[in-house]
Short mmCIF file of C-alpha atoms in Angstrom, two decimals:
data_model
loop_
_atom_site.label_atom_id
_atom_site.label_comp_id
_atom_site.label_asym_id
_atom_site.label_seq_id
_atom_site.Cartn_x
_atom_site.Cartn_y
_atom_site.Cartn_z
CA UNK A 35 0.00 0.00 0.00
CA UNK A 36 1.10 3.63 -0.30
CA UNK A 37 2.91 4.69 2.86
CA UNK A 38 3.92 8.30 2.19
CA UNK A 39 0.43 9.75 2.96
CA UNK A 40 0.40 7.78 6.22
CA UNK A 41 3.74 9.22 7.26
CA UNK A 42 2.60 12.75 6.39
CA UNK A 43 -0.55 12.33 8.44
CA UNK A 44 1.53 11.20 11.37
CA UNK A 45 3.72 14.31 11.12
CA UNK A 46 0.66 16.54 11.07
CA UNK A 47 -0.75 14.83 14.14
CA UNK A 48 2.51 15.26 16.02
CA UNK A 49 2.63 18.95 15.11
CA UNK A 50 -0.94 19.47 16.27
CA UNK A 51 -0.23 17.76 19.57
CA UNK A 52 2.87 19.93 20.14
CA UNK A 53 1.00 23.17 19.54
CA UNK A 54 -1.94 22.24 21.76
CA UNK A 55 0.20 21.85 24.93
CA UNK A 56 -2.68 20.00 26.58
CA UNK A 57 -2.27 18.04 29.80
CA UNK A 58 -3.91 14.91 28.32
CA UNK A 59 -1.91 12.61 26.07
CA UNK A 60 -2.66 10.45 23.06
CA UNK A 61 -0.58 7.64 21.61
CA UNK A 62 0.64 7.59 18.02
CA UNK A 63 1.44 4.45 16.05
CA UNK A 64 3.14 4.46 12.67
CA UNK A 65 2.98 1.25 10.63
CA UNK A 66 4.54 0.29 7.33
CA UNK A 67 6.35 -2.38 5.37
CA UNK A 68 9.42 -1.88 3.20
CA UNK A 69 9.42 -4.57 0.54
CA UNK A 70 12.45 -5.67 -1.51
CA UNK A 71 10.20 -6.40 -4.50
CA UNK A 72 10.02 -3.82 -7.29
CA UNK A 73 7.59 -3.85 -10.24
CA UNK A 74 8.21 -1.75 -13.32
CA UNK A 75 5.38 -0.85 -15.77
CA UNK A 76 6.26 -0.03 -19.38
CA UNK A 77 3.99 1.13 -22.21
CA UNK A 78 4.81 0.57 -25.87
CA UNK A 79 5.65 3.71 -27.87
CA UNK A 80 6.63 5.34 -24.55
CA UNK A 81 2.93 5.63 -23.71
CA UNK A 82 2.28 8.04 -26.58
CA UNK A 83 -1.05 7.91 -28.44
CA UNK A 84 -1.18 10.33 -31.37
CA UNK A 85 -4.38 10.95 -33.34
CA UNK A 86 -2.67 13.35 -35.69
CA UNK A 87 -4.79 16.09 -37.27
CA UNK A 88 -8.55 15.64 -36.95
CA UNK A 89 -10.74 17.56 -39.39
CA UNK A 90 -13.64 19.54 -37.96
CA UNK A 91 -15.80 18.00 -40.69
CA UNK A 92 -15.22 14.55 -39.19
CA UNK A 93 -16.72 15.63 -35.87
CA UNK A 94 -20.37 15.99 -34.96
CA UNK A 95 -21.78 19.47 -34.39
CA UNK A 96 -24.38 18.46 -31.81
CA UNK A 97 -23.19 15.10 -30.48
CA UNK A 98 -20.00 13.68 -29.03
CA UNK A 99 -17.75 11.91 -31.51
CA UNK A 100 -15.87 8.74 -30.61
CA UNK A 101 -12.56 8.52 -32.41
CA UNK A 102 -11.13 5.22 -33.60
CA UNK A 103 -9.83 3.10 -30.76
CA UNK A 104 -6.09 2.96 -30.19
CA UNK A 105 -4.10 0.16 -28.55
CA UNK A 106 -0.94 0.07 -26.48
CA UNK A 107 1.02 -2.84 -25.04
CA UNK A 108 1.59 -2.70 -21.30
CA UNK A 109 4.25 -4.84 -19.63
CA UNK A 110 4.79 -5.09 -15.89
CA UNK A 111 7.94 -6.85 -14.72
CA UNK A 112 8.63 -7.58 -11.05
CA UNK A 113 11.86 -8.76 -9.46
CA UNK A 114 9.85 -11.47 -7.68
CA UNK A 115 6.18 -12.51 -7.52
CA UNK A 116 4.17 -9.77 -5.82
CA UNK A 117 0.54 -8.96 -5.09
CA UNK A 118 -0.20 -5.61 -6.65
CA UNK A 119 -2.99 -3.54 -8.16
CA UNK A 120 -3.11 -0.72 -10.69
CA UNK A 121 -4.57 2.75 -10.43
CA UNK A 122 -4.33 5.71 -12.80
CA UNK A 123 -3.99 9.40 -11.94
CA UNK A 124 -5.27 12.11 -14.28
CA UNK A 125 -2.66 14.79 -14.86
CA UNK A 126 -5.38 16.90 -16.52
CA UNK A 127 -7.88 16.54 -13.71
CA UNK A 128 -11.07 18.56 -14.14
CA UNK A 129 -10.93 18.73 -17.94
CA UNK A 130 -12.94 15.62 -18.88
CA UNK A 131 -16.40 16.35 -20.33
CA UNK A 132 -17.93 13.69 -18.04
CA UNK A 133 -17.19 13.71 -14.33
CA UNK A 134 -16.30 10.08 -13.59
CA UNK A 135 -13.25 8.33 -12.18
CA UNK A 136 -12.91 6.21 -15.34
CA UNK A 137 -12.70 9.20 -17.69
CA UNK A 138 -9.62 11.37 -18.14
CA UNK A 139 -9.41 14.85 -19.61
CA UNK A 140 -7.92 16.23 -22.83
CA UNK A 141 -7.49 19.75 -21.42
CA UNK A 142 -9.17 22.87 -22.85
CA UNK A 143 -9.47 24.85 -26.09
CA UNK A 144 -8.36 28.49 -26.32
CA UNK A 145 -11.64 29.65 -24.74
CA UNK A 146 -11.47 27.25 -21.80
CA UNK A 147 -13.96 24.70 -23.13
CA UNK A 148 -13.39 21.03 -22.34
CA UNK A 149 -12.26 19.22 -25.49
CA UNK A 150 -13.22 15.67 -24.62
CA UNK A 151 -12.27 12.59 -22.61
CA UNK A 152 -10.65 9.18 -22.88
CA UNK A 153 -10.61 5.90 -20.96
CA UNK A 154 -8.05 3.10 -20.74
CA UNK A 155 -9.58 -0.36 -20.92
CA UNK A 156 -8.12 -3.69 -19.78
CA UNK A 157 -9.37 -6.94 -21.31
CA UNK A 158 -8.52 -10.14 -19.39
CA UNK A 159 -8.67 -12.06 -22.67
CA UNK A 160 -5.79 -9.89 -23.96
CA UNK A 161 -3.80 -10.15 -20.72
CA UNK A 162 -1.10 -12.74 -20.03
CA UNK A 163 0.16 -13.34 -16.49
CA UNK A 164 3.17 -15.61 -15.96
CA UNK A 165 2.20 -19.16 -16.97
CA UNK A 166 -1.46 -18.87 -15.96
CA UNK A 167 -3.91 -20.45 -18.40
CA UNK A 168 -6.53 -17.71 -17.97
CA UNK A 169 -6.76 -14.33 -16.29
CA UNK A 170 -9.68 -12.60 -14.61
CA UNK A 171 -9.92 -9.03 -13.42
CA UNK A 172 -10.99 -7.90 -9.97
CA UNK A 173 -11.31 -4.41 -8.54
CA UNK A 174 -11.54 -2.71 -5.18
CA UNK A 175 -13.14 0.60 -4.20
CA UNK A 176 -12.02 0.26 -0.58
CA UNK A 177 -8.28 0.55 -0.98
CA UNK A 178 -7.79 -3.21 -1.16
CA UNK A 179 -9.80 -4.13 1.94
CA UNK A 180 -12.50 -5.84 -0.16
CA UNK A 181 -12.54 -7.01 -3.78
CA UNK A 182 -15.22 -7.48 -6.40
CA UNK A 183 -16.05 -10.92 -7.79
CA UNK A 184 -13.42 -11.69 -10.44
CA UNK A 185 -14.73 -11.67 -14.02
CA UNK A 186 -13.50 -12.06 -17.58
CA UNK A 187 -15.18 -9.00 -19.12
CA UNK A 188 -13.15 -5.85 -19.94
CA UNK A 189 -13.02 -2.93 -17.52
CA UNK A 190 -11.74 0.66 -17.67
CA UNK A 191 -9.12 1.53 -15.08
CA UNK A 192 -10.22 4.18 -12.58
CA UNK A 193 -8.60 7.00 -10.67
CA UNK A 194 -9.93 5.79 -7.31
CA UNK A 195 -10.47 2.03 -7.51
CA UNK A 196 -7.74 -0.59 -7.59
CA UNK A 197 -7.55 -2.99 -10.55
CA UNK A 198 -5.97 -6.41 -10.06
CA UNK A 199 -5.77 -9.82 -11.70
CA UNK A 200 -6.30 -13.41 -10.62
CA UNK A 201 -6.50 -16.88 -12.17
CA UNK A 202 -9.61 -17.83 -10.19
CA UNK A 203 -13.05 -17.05 -11.65
CA UNK A 204 -15.73 -15.80 -9.25
CA UNK A 205 -13.21 -15.07 -6.49
CA UNK A 206 -13.35 -12.19 -4.00
CA UNK A 207 -9.90 -12.93 -2.56
CA UNK A 208 -8.25 -10.21 -4.65
CA UNK A 209 -5.20 -10.36 -6.92
CA UNK A 210 -2.74 -13.23 -6.96
CA UNK A 211 1.02 -12.74 -6.82
CA UNK A 212 2.40 -11.86 -10.25
CA UNK A 213 5.93 -11.55 -11.58
CA UNK A 214 5.30 -10.73 -15.24
CA UNK A 215 2.18 -9.32 -16.85
CA UNK A 216 1.56 -8.22 -20.41
CA UNK A 217 -1.67 -6.72 -21.71
CA UNK A 218 -2.96 -5.07 -24.87
CA UNK A 219 -4.91 -2.10 -23.51
CA UNK A 220 -7.41 -0.04 -25.51
CA UNK A 221 -7.74 3.73 -25.43
CA UNK A 222 -11.25 5.03 -26.15
CA UNK A 223 -11.37 8.75 -26.95
CA UNK A 224 -14.42 10.99 -27.28
CA UNK A 225 -14.53 14.60 -28.54
CA UNK A 226 -17.14 17.11 -27.41
CA UNK A 227 -19.68 18.48 -29.94
CA UNK A 228 -18.04 21.12 -32.10
CA UNK A 229 -20.86 23.51 -31.20
CA UNK A 230 -19.36 23.65 -27.67
CA UNK A 231 -15.78 24.24 -28.84
CA UNK A 232 -13.82 27.27 -30.02
CA UNK A 233 -12.38 26.10 -33.34
CA UNK A 234 -11.30 29.48 -34.68
CA UNK A 235 -7.80 28.03 -34.22
CA UNK A 236 -6.35 24.56 -33.63
CA UNK A 237 -7.58 22.79 -30.50
CA UNK A 238 -4.86 20.49 -29.17
CA UNK A 239 -5.70 17.18 -27.51
CA UNK A 240 -3.44 17.18 -24.46
CA UNK A 241 -4.27 14.18 -22.29
CA UNK A 242 -1.81 12.95 -19.69
CA UNK A 243 -2.13 10.33 -16.98
CA UNK A 244 0.15 8.29 -14.73
CA UNK A 245 -0.29 4.55 -14.22
CA UNK A 246 0.71 3.52 -10.71
CA UNK A 247 1.54 0.11 -9.26
CA UNK A 248 0.20 -0.30 -5.71
CA UNK A 249 1.75 -3.09 -3.62
CA UNK A 250 -0.75 -5.04 -1.52
#
């Protein structure tokens, strides 16, 4: 799990206790685990998805337009088998045209209008884990304390929920330990109606997100 926020919270609590100078006392416990295992995620094409120039005529005036799907290969290599999950952080937070943890923003046009959104989708059928015969996905919205029933259908990765993988169908035990994972992930991109955009000049799609490995 991520330990830096826990350490920061502890420092804040200590500072508050020092300033209060109260006669009563309260204990503080700091927990954590330093693991020797390291997992490194790598996207093909350095994680770059380029749609090139998109003509205004190819976009809908009144409705959102879904661009052609794009694919990237994701490889995660660990120094030893490890239980981990994935989460993605939007570096353009607040610019997606739909407010949801599974949608990420493409920034704004010259007038401050939101250009669109995208999602990153994982398909267990296109995911290979070590020597496992089949892979299922499972997710957690409680920081890894509880896990959804593992399934084989695709799922978009979220900015709040953990995404993990297991070889057991219908399991709620969470991810299994993995050393090597490879997956063909799909980027789905949607552009806002042109009637809501300022297209007197080029509008640049500028999405950016960070995929994070969370050790369990």
